[in-house]
Tab-separated table of C-alpha atoms in Angstrom:
chain	number	residue	atom	x	y	z
A	2	UNK	CA	9.533	9.323	-4.186
A	3	UNK	CA	11.415	7.969	-7.190
A	4	UNK	CA	14.692	8.433	-5.335
A	5	UNK	CA	13.413	6.206	-2.525
A	6	UNK	CA	12.552	3.491	-5.022
A	7	UNK	CA	15.788	3.598	-6.983
A	8	UNK	CA	17.530	0.940	-4.880
A	9	UNK	CA	14.485	-1.287	-4.818
A	10	UNK	CA	13.948	-0.646	-8.511
A	11	UNK	CA	17.475	-1.724	-9.345
A	12	UNK	CA	17.070	-4.898	-7.306
A	13	UNK	CA	13.720	-5.609	-8.927
A	14	UNK	CA	15.119	-5.170	-12.437
A	15	UNK	CA	17.940	-7.525	-11.566
A	16	UNK	CA	15.352	-10.120	-10.541
A	17	UNK	CA	13.211	-9.542	-13.634
A	18	UNK	CA	10.519	-7.657	-11.689
A	19	UNK	CA	9.190	-4.132	-11.772
A	20	UNK	CA	8.480	-1.601	-9.037
A	21	UNK	CA	5.522	0.741	-9.266
A	22	UNK	CA	5.215	3.853	-7.102
A	23	UNK	CA	1.777	4.320	-5.557
A	24	UNK	CA	0.226	7.073	-3.479
A	25	UNK	CA	0.271	5.656	0.067
A	26	UNK	CA	-2.866	7.524	1.150
A	27	UNK	CA	-5.745	5.181	1.958
A	28	UNK	CA	-4.007	2.066	0.629
A	29	UNK	CA	-5.084	0.122	3.718
A	30	UNK	CA	-8.686	1.222	3.210
A	31	UNK	CA	-8.908	0.512	-0.513
A	32	UNK	CA	-10.468	-2.713	-1.749
A	33	UNK	CA	-7.886	-4.508	-3.920
A	34	UNK	CA	-10.633	-6.069	-6.046
A	35	UNK	CA	-12.751	-3.042	-6.958
A	36	UNK	CA	-10.768	-0.013	-5.736
A	37	UNK	CA	-13.559	1.291	-3.461
A	38	UNK	CA	-12.151	3.261	-0.509
A	39	UNK	CA	-13.999	3.274	2.811
A	40	UNK	CA	-13.066	3.382	6.491
A	41	UNK	CA	-14.964	0.120	6.980
A	42	UNK	CA	-12.577	-1.699	4.621
A	43	UNK	CA	-9.853	-1.650	7.269
A	44	UNK	CA	-10.301	-4.245	10.019
A	45	UNK	CA	-10.177	-2.919	13.566
A	46	UNK	CA	-6.821	-2.953	15.326
A	47	UNK	CA	-8.324	-4.150	18.632
A	48	UNK	CA	-6.438	-6.817	20.547
A	49	UNK	CA	-3.392	-6.533	18.326
A	50	UNK	CA	0.013	-5.857	19.896
A	51	UNK	CA	1.445	-2.418	19.244
């Protein structure tokens, strides 16, 4: 995963930012405020174009 971030990491450093690798599992279900993970945290995808 670090290899995938190397280009983005270099660009981020150049802009004075940092890049942090995260485990992508359940990131769309995890509450950003408290970290609780639940299926209900993800809004339904109904009526959204594919």
